[in-house]
CSV table of C-alpha atoms in Angstrom, one decimal:
chain,number,residue,atom,x,y,z
A,1,MET,CA,279.8,-60.0,-38.0
A,2,THR,CA,282.3,-59.3,-40.6
A,3,ASP,CA,282.8,-63.1,-42.7
A,4,LEU,CA,284.9,-62.7,-45.7
A,5,SER,CA,285.6,-65.5,-48.0
A,6,ARG,CA,289.3,-66.9,-47.7
A,7,ARG,CA,288.8,-67.9,-51.4
A,8,ALA,CA,287.5,-64.6,-52.7
A,9,ILE,CA,290.5,-62.7,-50.5
A,10,CYS,CA,292.9,-65.0,-51.9
A,11,LEU,CA,292.0,-64.0,-55.7
A,12,LEU,CA,291.2,-60.5,-54.9
A,13,ILE,CA,294.5,-59.2,-53.5
A,14,CYS,CA,297.2,-59.9,-55.4
A,15,LEU,CA,300.3,-58.2,-56.8
A,16,THR,CA,302.6,-58.7,-58.7
A,17,PHE,CA,305.8,-57.4,-60.5
A,18,ALA,CA,308.0,-58.9,-62.9
A,19,SER,CA,310.4,-57.7,-65.6
A,20,GLY,CA,309.2,-59.5,-68.6
A,21,ALA,CA,305.4,-60.1,-70.1
A,22,SER,CA,304.4,-63.2,-68.6
A,23,GLY,CA,304.8,-61.7,-64.7
A,24,PHE,CA,301.3,-63.7,-63.5
A,25,LYS,CA,303.2,-67.1,-64.4
A,26,THR,CA,306.4,-66.8,-63.2
A,27,ALA,CA,303.9,-66.9,-59.8
A,28,ILE,CA,303.0,-70.1,-60.9
A,29,ILE,CA,306.3,-71.7,-61.5
A,30,PRO,CA,307.6,-72.5,-58.1
A,31,SER,CA,304.6,-74.7,-57.8
A,32,ASP,CA,304.7,-75.9,-61.2
A,33,PRO,CA,308.0,-76.3,-62.1
A,34,SER,CA,307.4,-77.9,-65.6
A,35,LEU,CA,306.8,-74.6,-67.0
A,36,LEU,CA,310.3,-73.7,-66.8
A,37,SER,CA,310.9,-75.8,-70.2
A,38,GLU,CA,308.4,-72.4,-71.7
A,39,GLN,CA,310.8,-70.0,-70.3
A,40,VAL,CA,312.5,-67.7,-73.0
A,41,GLY,CA,315.4,-65.6,-71.5
A,42,ARG,CA,315.8,-63.9,-68.4
A,43,GLU,CA,312.9,-62.9,-65.9
A,44,ALA,CA,312.9,-61.8,-62.2
A,45,ALA,CA,309.8,-61.0,-60.2
A,46,PHE,CA,308.2,-60.3,-57.2
A,47,HIS,CA,305.0,-61.3,-56.0
A,48,LEU,CA,302.5,-60.8,-52.9
A,49,SER,CA,299.8,-62.4,-51.7
A,50,ILE,CA,297.1,-61.6,-49.1
A,51,SER,CA,294.6,-64.4,-47.8
A,52,ASP,CA,292.7,-66.0,-45.1
A,53,LEU,CA,291.7,-62.1,-44.5
A,54,GLU,CA,288.6,-63.0,-41.6
A,55,PHE,CA,286.9,-61.3,-39.4
A,56,LYS,CA,284.1,-62.6,-36.9
A,57,LYS,CA,282.7,-62.4,-33.7
A,58,VAL,CA,281.8,-65.3,-31.5
A,59,GLU,CA,279.1,-66.1,-29.1
A,60,LYS,CA,280.4,-67.4,-25.4
A,61,LYS,CA,279.5,-67.9,-22.5
A,62,ASN,CA,280.3,-65.8,-19.4
A,63,ALA,CA,282.3,-63.3,-22.4
A,64,LEU,CA,281.3,-59.7,-23.2
A,65,LEU,CA,282.9,-60.1,-26.1
A,66,SER,CA,285.0,-62.6,-28.5
A,67,SER,CA,285.7,-62.8,-31.9
A,68,PHE,CA,288.2,-64.7,-34.3
A,69,GLN,CA,290.4,-62.9,-36.4
A,70,SER,CA,293.4,-64.7,-39.1
A,71,LEU,CA,295.3,-63.4,-42.1
A,72,ASN,CA,297.6,-65.0,-44.3
A,73,VAL,CA,300.7,-62.9,-45.9
A,74,SER,CA,302.8,-64.3,-48.5
A,75,PRO,CA,305.8,-62.5,-50.8
A,76,ASP,CA,308.2,-64.2,-52.3
A,77,ILE,CA,311.6,-63.3,-55.1
A,78,LEU,CA,311.9,-65.5,-58.4
A,79,LEU,CA,314.7,-65.7,-60.6
A,80,THR,CA,314.2,-67.4,-64.0
A,81,TRP,CA,316.1,-68.0,-67.3
A,82,GLY,CA,316.3,-70.5,-69.8
A,83,GLU,CA,316.0,-71.4,-73.5
A,84,GLY,CA,315.5,-74.2,-76.2
A,85,GLY,CA,313.4,-76.2,-74.2
A,86,LYS,CA,315.0,-75.8,-70.3
A,87,GLY,CA,314.6,-73.5,-68.1
A,88,PHE,CA,316.1,-72.8,-64.2
A,89,MET,CA,314.7,-71.3,-61.2
A,90,ILE,CA,316.2,-69.6,-58.1
A,91,GLY,CA,314.2,-68.0,-55.1
A,92,TYR,CA,312.7,-67.3,-51.8
A,93,ARG,CA,309.3,-67.3,-50.3
A,94,PHE,CA,308.1,-66.4,-46.7
A,95,GLU,CA,304.9,-66.9,-45.4
A,96,LEU,CA,303.5,-65.9,-42.0
A,97,LYS,CA,300.0,-67.4,-40.9
A,98,GLY,CA,298.1,-66.1,-38.1
A,99,GLU,CA,295.1,-66.5,-36.1
A,100,VAL,CA,294.1,-64.4,-33.0
A,101,GLY,CA,291.0,-65.4,-30.9
A,102,ALA,CA,290.2,-62.8,-28.0
A,103,ASP,CA,287.8,-63.0,-25.1
A,104,LEU,CA,287.3,-60.5,-23.6
A,105,LEU,CA,285.3,-61.2,-20.4
A,106,ARG,CA,282.8,-59.8,-17.9
A,107,THR,CA,284.0,-57.0,-15.1
A,108,THR,CA,283.8,-58.4,-11.7
A,109,SER,CA,284.4,-56.3,-8.5
A,110,ASP,CA,284.5,-56.5,-5.1
A,111,TYR,CA,284.2,-54.2,-1.8
A,112,MET,CA,286.3,-55.4,1.4
A,113,VAL,CA,285.1,-53.8,4.3
A,114,ASN,CA,287.1,-54.5,6.8
A,115,GLU,CA,290.0,-53.4,4.1
A,116,ARG,CA,288.1,-50.3,2.8
A,117,ARG,CA,289.4,-51.2,-0.1
A,118,PHE,CA,287.4,-51.4,-4.2
A,119,THR,CA,289.0,-53.9,-6.3
A,120,SER,CA,287.9,-53.9,-10.1
A,121,ARG,CA,288.9,-56.7,-12.2
A,122,THR,CA,288.7,-57.0,-16.3
A,123,GLU,CA,290.4,-60.0,-18.3
A,124,LEU,CA,291.2,-60.0,-21.8
A,125,ASN,CA,292.6,-63.4,-23.3
A,126,LEU,CA,294.1,-64.0,-26.5
A,127,ASP,CA,294.7,-67.6,-27.9
A,128,TYR,CA,297.0,-67.3,-30.7
A,129,ARG,CA,298.8,-69.4,-33.3
A,130,VAL,CA,301.4,-68.0,-35.6
A,131,VAL,CA,303.3,-70.1,-38.3
A,132,ARG,CA,306.1,-69.0,-40.2
A,133,ASP,CA,307.0,-70.8,-43.8
A,134,GLU,CA,310.3,-70.0,-45.3
A,135,ASP,CA,311.6,-71.7,-48.7
A,136,PHE,CA,314.7,-71.4,-50.2
A,137,PHE,CA,314.6,-73.0,-53.6
A,138,VAL,CA,315.7,-73.9,-57.0
A,139,GLY,CA,314.2,-75.9,-59.8
A,140,ALA,CA,314.7,-77.3,-63.0
A,141,GLY,CA,312.7,-77.7,-66.1
A,142,LYS,CA,312.9,-79.4,-69.6
A,143,ALA,CA,310.9,-80.5,-72.5
A,144,ILE,CA,311.2,-83.9,-73.9
A,145,GLY,CA,309.3,-84.4,-76.9
A,146,ASN,CA,305.6,-83.3,-76.2
A,147,ILE,CA,306.3,-84.0,-72.8
A,148,GLN,CA,307.4,-81.2,-69.8
A,149,LEU,CA,309.4,-82.4,-67.0
A,150,GLY,CA,309.9,-80.0,-64.2
A,151,CYS,CA,311.8,-80.4,-60.1
A,152,ARG,CA,312.0,-78.0,-57.4
A,153,LEU,CA,313.9,-78.8,-54.4
A,154,SER,CA,313.8,-76.6,-51.7
A,155,LEU,CA,315.6,-76.0,-48.2
A,156,HIS,CA,312.1,-75.5,-46.0
A,157,ARG,CA,312.3,-73.9,-42.4
A,158,GLN,CA,308.6,-73.6,-40.2
A,159,THR,CA,308.5,-71.8,-37.0
A,160,LEU,CA,305.6,-72.1,-35.4
A,161,LYS,CA,304.2,-70.4,-32.0
A,162,LYS,CA,300.7,-71.1,-29.9
A,163,GLY,CA,299.6,-70.3,-26.8
A,164,GLU,CA,298.0,-68.0,-24.6
A,165,ILE,CA,298.3,-64.3,-23.2
A,166,VAL,CA,296.0,-63.4,-20.4
A,167,SER,CA,295.9,-59.6,-19.7
A,168,GLU,CA,293.8,-58.3,-16.6
A,169,MET,CA,293.0,-54.6,-16.1
A,170,ARG,CA,292.8,-54.0,-12.5
A,171,LEU,CA,290.9,-50.9,-10.5
A,172,SER,CA,291.3,-50.5,-7.1
A,173,ALA,CA,290.9,-47.7,-4.4
A,174,VAL,CA,291.4,-47.6,-0.8
A,175,HIS,CA,289.5,-45.0,1.6
A,176,GLY,CA,290.1,-43.5,5.0
A,177,GLU,CA,288.3,-44.1,7.8
A,178,ASP,CA,286.7,-41.3,8.3
A,179,VAL,CA,284.8,-42.8,5.3
A,180,ASN,CA,280.8,-44.3,6.5
A,181,PRO,CA,280.9,-47.2,3.9
A,182,ASN,CA,277.2,-47.7,4.6
A,183,ASP,CA,276.2,-44.0,3.5
A,184,PRO,CA,276.7,-43.9,-0.7
A,185,ARG,CA,277.4,-40.3,-0.7
A,186,GLN,CA,280.6,-40.8,0.8
A,187,LEU,CA,281.8,-44.2,-0.5
A,188,ILE,CA,281.6,-43.7,-4.0
A,189,PRO,CA,283.3,-40.0,-3.9
A,190,ALA,CA,286.1,-41.5,-1.8
A,191,ILE,CA,286.3,-44.4,-4.5
A,192,VAL,CA,286.5,-42.2,-7.4
A,193,ASP,CA,289.1,-40.2,-5.5
A,194,GLY,CA,291.5,-42.6,-4.7
A,195,LEU,CA,291.1,-45.5,-7.6
A,196,LYS,CA,294.8,-46.9,-9.8
A,197,TYR,CA,295.3,-48.6,-12.7
A,198,SER,CA,297.1,-51.6,-12.9
A,199,LEU,CA,297.8,-53.8,-15.8
A,200,GLU,CA,298.7,-57.7,-15.3
A,201,ARG,CA,300.2,-59.3,-18.3
A,202,GLU,CA,301.1,-63.2,-18.9
A,203,ASP,CA,302.2,-64.7,-21.7
A,204,ARG,CA,301.7,-69.1,-21.4
A,205,PRO,CA,303.0,-70.6,-24.4
A,206,GLU,CA,301.9,-73.6,-25.0
A,207,ARG,CA,304.6,-74.0,-28.2
A,208,ASP,CA,307.5,-72.6,-29.4
A,209,GLU,CA,309.2,-74.9,-32.3
A,210,ASN,CA,311.6,-74.4,-35.6
A,211,LYS,CA,312.7,-76.7,-37.5
A,212,SER,CA,314.3,-77.1,-41.1
A,213,ALA,CA,314.0,-79.9,-43.5
A,214,LEU,CA,314.2,-80.7,-47.6
A,215,ASN,CA,311.6,-80.7,-49.8
A,216,ALA,CA,310.8,-81.9,-53.5
A,217,ASP,CA,308.1,-81.8,-56.0
A,218,ILE,CA,308.2,-83.2,-59.4
A,219,SER,CA,305.9,-82.0,-62.4
A,220,ILE,CA,305.0,-83.6,-65.7
A,221,GLY,CA,303.0,-80.5,-68.2
A,222,MET,CA,301.7,-80.8,-72.0
A,223,ARG,CA,300.3,-78.9,-74.6
A,224,PRO,CA,297.4,-81.7,-76.0
A,225,GLU,CA,296.5,-81.5,-79.9
A,226,GLY,CA,293.2,-80.1,-81.2
A,227,ILE,CA,292.9,-77.3,-78.4
A,228,ASP,CA,294.9,-74.4,-79.0
A,229,GLY,CA,296.1,-72.3,-75.9
A,230,LEU,CA,295.4,-75.1,-73.3
A,231,ARG,CA,298.0,-76.8,-71.0
A,232,LEU,CA,297.8,-79.8,-68.7
A,233,SER,CA,300.5,-80.6,-65.7
A,234,LEU,CA,300.4,-83.1,-63.1
A,235,ILE,CA,302.4,-82.2,-60.0
A,236,PHE,CA,303.3,-84.4,-57.3
A,237,ARG,CA,303.9,-82.5,-54.1
A,238,ASN,CA,306.2,-82.6,-51.0
A,239,LEU,CA,307.9,-86.1,-51.6
A,240,LEU,CA,310.4,-85.7,-49.1
A,241,PHE,CA,307.6,-86.1,-46.4
A,242,PRO,CA,309.2,-83.1,-44.6
A,243,GLN,CA,309.1,-83.2,-40.8
A,244,THR,CA,307.9,-79.8,-39.5
A,245,PRO,CA,306.7,-78.7,-36.4
A,246,LEU,CA,303.1,-78.9,-38.5
A,247,PRO,CA,303.7,-81.7,-40.9
A,248,ILE,CA,303.7,-81.3,-44.2
A,249,ARG,CA,301.7,-83.7,-46.4
A,250,ALA,CA,302.4,-84.9,-49.7
A,251,GLY,CA,299.8,-85.4,-52.4
A,252,LEU,CA,298.8,-84.7,-55.7
A,253,ALA,CA,298.1,-81.7,-57.6
A,254,PHE,CA,296.2,-81.4,-61.4
A,255,HIS,CA,297.0,-77.4,-62.9
A,256,SER,CA,295.6,-76.5,-66.2
A,257,ILE,CA,295.9,-73.3,-67.9
A,258,TRP,CA,293.8,-72.2,-71.1
A,259,GLU,CA,294.8,-69.0,-73.0
A,260,PRO,CA,292.3,-68.6,-75.7
A,261,ARG,CA,293.8,-64.7,-76.5
A,262,ARG,CA,297.6,-64.0,-75.7
A,263,TRP,CA,296.1,-61.1,-73.1
A,264,PHE,CA,293.9,-63.4,-71.5
A,265,GLU,CA,294.1,-66.6,-69.5
A,266,LEU,CA,292.2,-69.3,-67.2
A,267,HIS,CA,293.7,-71.5,-64.5
A,268,PHE,CA,292.1,-74.3,-62.7
A,269,ARG,CA,293.9,-75.9,-60.2
A,270,ALA,CA,292.4,-79.0,-58.1
A,271,GLU,CA,294.7,-80.6,-55.1
A,272,LYS,CA,294.8,-83.3,-52.4
A,273,LEU,CA,296.8,-83.8,-49.8
A,274,LEU,CA,297.1,-86.9,-47.9
A,275,GLY,CA,294.4,-87.0,-44.8
A,276,MET,CA,293.0,-83.2,-46.1
A,277,ARG,CA,290.2,-82.3,-48.1
A,278,PRO,CA,290.2,-81.5,-51.3
A,279,MET,CA,290.7,-77.8,-52.8
A,280,THR,CA,290.1,-76.6,-55.9
A,281,LEU,CA,291.0,-72.8,-57.5
A,282,ILE,CA,289.9,-71.4,-60.8
A,283,GLY,CA,291.4,-67.6,-61.7
A,284,ALA,CA,291.2,-65.5,-64.3
A,285,HIS,CA,294.2,-63.2,-65.8
A,286,LEU,CA,294.6,-60.7,-68.6
A,287,THR,CA,297.8,-60.4,-69.1
A,288,GLY,CA,298.1,-57.3,-70.7
A,289,LEU,CA,296.5,-55.7,-74.6
A,290,GLN,CA,299.4,-54.7,-75.6
A,291,ASN,CA,300.4,-58.3,-76.5
A,292,GLY,CA,296.9,-58.7,-78.8
Protein backbone atom coordinates (compact mmCIF):
# COMPACT_ATOMS: atom_id res chain seq x y z
CA MET A 1 0.00 0.00 0.00
CA THR A 2 1.25 3.44 -0.92
CA ASP A 3 -0.02 6.30 1.21
CA LEU A 4 1.80 9.56 0.56
CA SER A 5 1.63 12.59 2.83
CA ARG A 6 -0.42 15.38 1.28
CA ARG A 7 1.58 18.12 2.94
CA ALA A 8 4.89 16.57 1.97
CA ILE A 9 3.92 16.34 -1.69
CA CYS A 10 2.72 19.94 -1.66
CA LEU A 11 6.16 21.04 -0.48
CA LEU A 12 8.12 18.73 -2.75
CA ILE A 13 6.45 19.50 -6.07
CA CYS A 14 6.25 23.23 -6.73
CA LEU A 15 7.63 24.97 -9.82
CA THR A 16 8.16 28.71 -10.01
CA PHE A 17 9.22 30.72 -13.06
CA ALA A 18 9.54 34.47 -12.58
CA SER A 19 11.12 37.37 -14.42
CA GLY A 20 12.65 38.82 -11.23
CA ALA A 21 14.71 37.70 -8.25
CA SER A 22 11.75 37.51 -5.87
CA GLY A 23 10.09 34.66 -7.74
CA PHE A 24 9.03 32.67 -4.69
CA LYS A 25 7.41 35.67 -3.00
CA THR A 26 5.23 36.20 -6.05
CA ALA A 27 3.68 32.80 -5.31
CA ILE A 28 2.58 34.17 -1.90
CA ILE A 29 1.37 37.60 -3.01
CA PRO A 30 -2.11 36.43 -4.19
CA SER A 31 -2.85 35.08 -0.70
CA ASP A 32 -1.14 38.01 1.11
CA PRO A 33 -1.68 41.17 -0.96
CA SER A 34 -0.03 43.40 1.68
CA LEU A 35 3.27 42.18 0.18
CA LEU A 36 2.48 44.37 -2.83
CA SER A 37 3.57 47.39 -0.79
CA GLU A 38 7.14 46.06 -1.05
CA GLN A 39 6.96 45.47 -4.80
CA VAL A 40 9.60 47.34 -6.80
CA GLY A 41 9.41 47.40 -10.59
CA ARG A 42 7.51 45.02 -12.82
CA GLU A 43 7.47 41.27 -12.62
CA ALA A 44 5.72 38.37 -14.36
CA ALA A 45 5.53 34.89 -12.90
CA PHE A 46 4.12 31.44 -13.51
CA HIS A 47 3.66 28.91 -10.71
CA LEU A 48 2.67 25.27 -10.77
CA SER A 49 2.00 23.17 -7.69
CA ILE A 50 0.97 19.53 -7.37
CA SER A 51 -0.41 18.31 -4.06
CA ASP A 52 -2.79 15.77 -2.47
CA LEU A 53 -1.10 13.04 -4.48
CA GLU A 54 -2.42 9.87 -2.88
CA PHE A 55 -3.01 6.24 -3.78
CA LYS A 56 -4.08 3.61 -1.29
CA LYS A 57 -5.81 0.26 -1.22
CA VAL A 58 -9.08 -0.02 0.66
CA GLU A 59 -10.51 -3.18 2.16
CA LYS A 60 -14.15 -3.71 1.13
CA LYS A 61 -16.46 -6.67 1.40
CA ASN A 62 -17.44 -8.41 -1.86
CA ALA A 63 -14.75 -6.49 -3.77
CA LEU A 64 -11.77 -8.13 -5.43
CA LEU A 65 -9.81 -4.88 -5.36
CA SER A 66 -10.64 -1.41 -4.02
CA SER A 67 -8.51 1.72 -4.12
CA PHE A 68 -8.65 5.48 -3.60
CA GLN A 69 -6.74 8.06 -5.65
CA SER A 70 -6.54 11.84 -5.39
CA LEU A 71 -4.60 14.62 -7.10
CA ASN A 72 -4.57 18.41 -6.94
CA VAL A 73 -2.99 20.49 -9.74
CA SER A 74 -2.85 24.28 -9.53
CA PRO A 75 -1.15 26.58 -12.07
CA ASP A 76 -1.37 30.38 -11.99
CA ILE A 77 -0.10 33.43 -13.88
CA LEU A 78 0.66 36.71 -12.11
CA LEU A 79 1.71 40.22 -13.15
CA THR A 80 2.89 42.66 -10.47
CA TRP A 81 4.25 46.19 -10.53
CA GLY A 82 4.93 48.86 -7.96
CA GLU A 83 7.17 51.55 -6.48
CA GLY A 84 7.22 54.01 -3.60
CA GLY A 85 5.37 51.79 -1.13
CA LYS A 86 2.52 51.01 -3.53
CA GLY A 87 1.95 47.94 -5.67
CA PHE A 88 -0.65 46.31 -7.90
CA MET A 89 -1.31 42.86 -9.32
CA ILE A 90 -3.50 41.09 -11.83
CA GLY A 91 -3.62 37.35 -12.32
CA TYR A 92 -5.41 34.12 -13.09
CA ARG A 93 -5.41 30.96 -11.01
CA PHE A 94 -6.73 27.52 -11.93
CA GLU A 95 -7.08 24.58 -9.55
CA LEU A 96 -8.25 21.08 -10.37
CA LYS A 97 -8.97 18.64 -7.54
CA GLY A 98 -9.92 15.07 -8.31
CA GLU A 99 -10.85 12.10 -6.13
CA VAL A 100 -11.68 8.63 -7.43
CA GLY A 101 -12.66 5.49 -5.57
CA ALA A 102 -12.44 2.30 -7.66
CA ASP A 103 -14.08 -1.02 -6.79
CA LEU A 104 -13.42 -4.11 -8.89
CA LEU A 105 -16.15 -6.57 -7.87
CA ARG A 106 -15.85 -10.33 -7.90
CA THR A 107 -16.75 -12.12 -11.12
CA THR A 108 -20.11 -13.88 -11.23
CA SER A 109 -21.12 -16.47 -13.82
CA ASP A 110 -24.08 -18.65 -14.66
CA TYR A 111 -25.08 -21.29 -17.17
CA MET A 112 -28.66 -21.54 -18.49
CA VAL A 113 -29.21 -25.17 -19.46
CA ASN A 114 -32.43 -24.60 -21.42
CA GLU A 115 -30.89 -21.75 -23.43
CA ARG A 116 -27.45 -23.45 -23.73
CA ARG A 117 -25.97 -20.07 -22.71
CA PHE A 118 -22.97 -19.25 -20.52
CA THR A 119 -22.58 -15.72 -19.09
CA SER A 120 -19.81 -14.16 -16.99
CA ARG A 121 -19.98 -10.63 -15.51
CA THR A 122 -17.31 -8.46 -13.88
CA GLU A 123 -18.23 -4.98 -12.60
CA LEU A 124 -15.96 -1.98 -12.09
CA ASN A 125 -17.47 0.92 -10.13
CA LEU A 126 -15.84 4.35 -10.07
CA ASP A 127 -17.02 6.97 -7.57
CA TYR A 128 -15.64 10.34 -8.62
CA ARG A 129 -15.63 13.93 -7.45
CA VAL A 130 -13.95 16.61 -9.55
CA VAL A 131 -13.80 20.25 -8.45
CA ARG A 132 -12.49 22.98 -10.75
CA ASP A 133 -11.83 26.42 -9.28
CA GLU A 134 -10.93 29.47 -11.37
CA ASP A 135 -9.97 32.91 -10.08
CA PHE A 136 -9.55 36.12 -12.05
CA PHE A 137 -8.17 38.57 -9.51
CA VAL A 138 -6.77 42.06 -9.04
CA GLY A 139 -5.13 43.50 -5.97
CA ALA A 140 -3.37 46.50 -4.49
CA GLY A 141 -1.10 47.17 -1.53
CA LYS A 142 0.08 50.34 0.19
CA ALA A 143 2.43 51.13 3.06
CA ILE A 144 1.11 53.58 5.68
CA GLY A 145 3.88 54.25 8.13
CA ASN A 146 5.06 50.90 9.52
CA ILE A 147 1.83 49.17 8.52
CA GLN A 148 1.29 47.54 5.13
CA LEU A 149 -2.27 47.13 3.85
CA GLY A 150 -3.42 44.98 0.97
CA CYS A 151 -6.66 43.96 -0.70
CA ARG A 152 -7.53 41.34 -3.30
CA LEU A 153 -10.80 41.22 -5.26
CA SER A 154 -11.55 38.16 -7.36
CA LEU A 155 -14.20 36.66 -9.59
CA HIS A 156 -14.39 33.04 -8.49
CA ARG A 157 -15.95 30.32 -10.58
CA GLN A 158 -16.39 26.78 -9.32
CA THR A 159 -17.50 23.66 -11.20
CA LEU A 160 -18.43 20.50 -9.31
CA LYS A 161 -18.95 17.09 -10.90
CA LYS A 162 -19.79 14.14 -8.68
CA GLY A 163 -21.20 10.75 -9.48
CA GLU A 164 -20.57 7.12 -10.28
CA ILE A 165 -19.49 5.31 -13.42
CA VAL A 166 -20.57 1.66 -13.56
CA SER A 167 -18.83 -0.55 -16.12
CA GLU A 168 -19.67 -4.19 -16.73
CA MET A 169 -17.46 -6.53 -18.71
CA ARG A 170 -19.51 -9.45 -20.00
CA LEU A 171 -18.41 -12.72 -21.58
CA SER A 172 -21.12 -14.86 -23.15
CA ALA A 173 -21.30 -17.98 -25.27
CA VAL A 174 -24.04 -20.13 -26.80
CA HIS A 175 -23.42 -23.68 -28.00
CA GLY A 176 -25.38 -26.00 -30.25
CA GLU A 177 -27.69 -28.85 -29.38
CA ASP A 178 -25.04 -31.40 -30.31
CA VAL A 179 -23.01 -30.50 -27.19
CA ASN A 180 -23.72 -32.51 -24.07
CA PRO A 181 -23.84 -30.01 -21.15
CA ASN A 182 -23.09 -32.83 -18.71
CA ASP A 183 -19.80 -33.66 -20.40
CA PRO A 184 -17.06 -31.11 -19.55
CA ARG A 185 -14.92 -32.41 -22.41
CA GLN A 186 -17.58 -31.16 -24.85
CA LEU A 187 -18.97 -28.20 -22.90
CA ILE A 188 -15.75 -26.31 -22.09
CA PRO A 189 -14.32 -26.27 -25.66
CA ALA A 190 -17.74 -25.25 -27.01
CA ILE A 191 -17.96 -22.31 -24.59
CA VAL A 192 -14.38 -21.17 -25.31
CA ASP A 193 -14.92 -21.31 -29.07
CA GLY A 194 -18.15 -19.29 -28.84
CA LEU A 195 -17.07 -16.60 -26.34
CA LYS A 196 -18.11 -13.05 -27.17
CA TYR A 197 -16.95 -9.96 -25.30
CA SER A 198 -18.98 -6.86 -24.53
CA LEU A 199 -18.52 -3.80 -22.31
CA GLU A 200 -21.36 -1.69 -20.97
CA ARG A 201 -20.77 1.68 -19.33
CA GLU A 202 -23.23 3.92 -17.51
CA ASP A 203 -22.53 7.34 -16.00
CA ARG A 204 -24.75 8.13 -13.02
CA PRO A 205 -24.14 11.80 -12.15
CA GLU A 206 -25.23 13.03 -8.71
CA ARG A 207 -24.15 16.66 -9.05
CA ASP A 208 -23.14 18.75 -12.05
CA GLU A 209 -23.07 22.39 -10.99
CA ASN A 210 -21.14 25.56 -11.68
CA LYS A 211 -21.48 29.05 -10.28
CA SER A 212 -19.57 32.33 -10.19
CA ALA A 213 -19.27 34.73 -7.26
CA LEU A 214 -17.21 37.69 -6.09
CA ASN A 215 -14.72 37.25 -3.27
CA ALA A 216 -12.36 39.51 -1.33
CA ASP A 217 -9.38 39.22 1.03
CA ILE A 218 -7.80 41.94 3.18
CA SER A 219 -4.35 41.63 4.74
CA ILE A 220 -2.35 43.69 7.23
CA GLY A 221 1.42 43.28 7.40
CA MET A 222 4.35 44.76 9.27
CA ARG A 223 8.06 44.32 9.91
CA PRO A 224 8.64 44.46 13.69
CA GLU A 225 11.68 46.35 14.90
CA GLY A 226 14.48 44.46 16.58
CA ILE A 227 14.34 41.29 14.43
CA ASP A 228 16.01 41.73 11.07
CA GLY A 229 14.33 40.01 8.14
CA LEU A 230 11.06 39.17 9.96
CA ARG A 231 7.69 40.04 8.46
CA LEU A 232 4.28 39.27 9.98
CA SER A 233 0.86 39.52 8.38
CA LEU A 234 -2.77 38.81 9.26
CA ILE A 235 -5.17 37.94 6.43
CA PHE A 236 -8.97 38.16 6.57
CA ARG A 237 -10.11 35.61 4.01
CA ASN A 238 -13.25 35.17 1.90
CA LEU A 239 -15.01 38.21 3.32
CA LEU A 240 -17.85 38.14 0.77
CA PHE A 241 -18.86 34.55 1.66
CA PRO A 242 -19.08 33.40 -2.00
CA GLN A 243 -21.88 30.90 -2.52
CA THR A 244 -20.49 28.20 -4.78
CA PRO A 245 -21.42 24.49 -5.10
CA LEU A 246 -18.93 23.79 -2.29
CA PRO A 247 -19.28 26.85 0.00
CA ILE A 248 -16.10 28.84 0.55
CA ARG A 249 -15.74 29.66 4.25
CA ALA A 250 -14.50 32.90 5.73
CA GLY A 251 -11.63 32.83 8.19
CA LEU A 252 -8.29 34.15 9.40
CA ALA A 253 -4.74 33.34 8.36
CA PHE A 254 -1.43 34.26 9.96
CA HIS A 255 1.67 34.37 7.80
CA SER A 256 5.27 35.05 8.76
CA ILE A 257 8.43 35.28 6.68
CA TRP A 258 11.88 35.26 8.24
CA GLU A 259 14.79 36.04 5.95
CA PRO A 260 18.00 35.73 8.03
CA ARG A 261 20.06 35.82 4.82
CA ARG A 262 19.30 37.31 1.43
CA TRP A 263 19.39 33.83 -0.08
CA PHE A 264 17.29 31.99 2.53
CA GLU A 265 13.66 32.34 3.64
CA LEU A 266 11.65 30.49 6.27
CA HIS A 267 7.85 30.62 5.96
CA PHE A 268 5.15 29.77 8.51
CA ARG A 269 1.42 29.89 7.86
CA ALA A 270 -1.53 29.04 10.09
CA GLU A 271 -5.12 29.23 8.88
CA LYS A 272 -8.53 28.73 10.48
CA LEU A 273 -11.70 28.77 8.40
CA LEU A 274 -15.19 28.65 9.91
CA GLY A 275 -16.24 25.07 10.55
CA MET A 276 -12.86 23.67 9.48
CA ARG A 277 -9.91 22.30 11.38
CA PRO A 278 -6.89 24.63 11.71
CA MET A 279 -4.13 24.12 9.15
CA THR A 280 -0.44 24.92 9.50
CA LEU A 281 2.30 24.92 6.89
CA ILE A 282 6.05 25.38 7.31
CA GLY A 283 8.42 25.77 4.39
CA ALA A 284 11.91 26.93 3.49
CA HIS A 285 13.17 28.46 0.27
CA LEU A 286 16.57 29.23 -1.21
CA THR A 287 16.30 32.39 -3.30
CA GLY A 288 19.68 32.05 -4.98
CA LEU A 289 23.23 32.14 -3.65
CA GLN A 290 24.09 34.88 -6.14
CA ASN A 291 22.10 37.32 -4.02
CA GLY A 292 24.23 36.69 -0.93
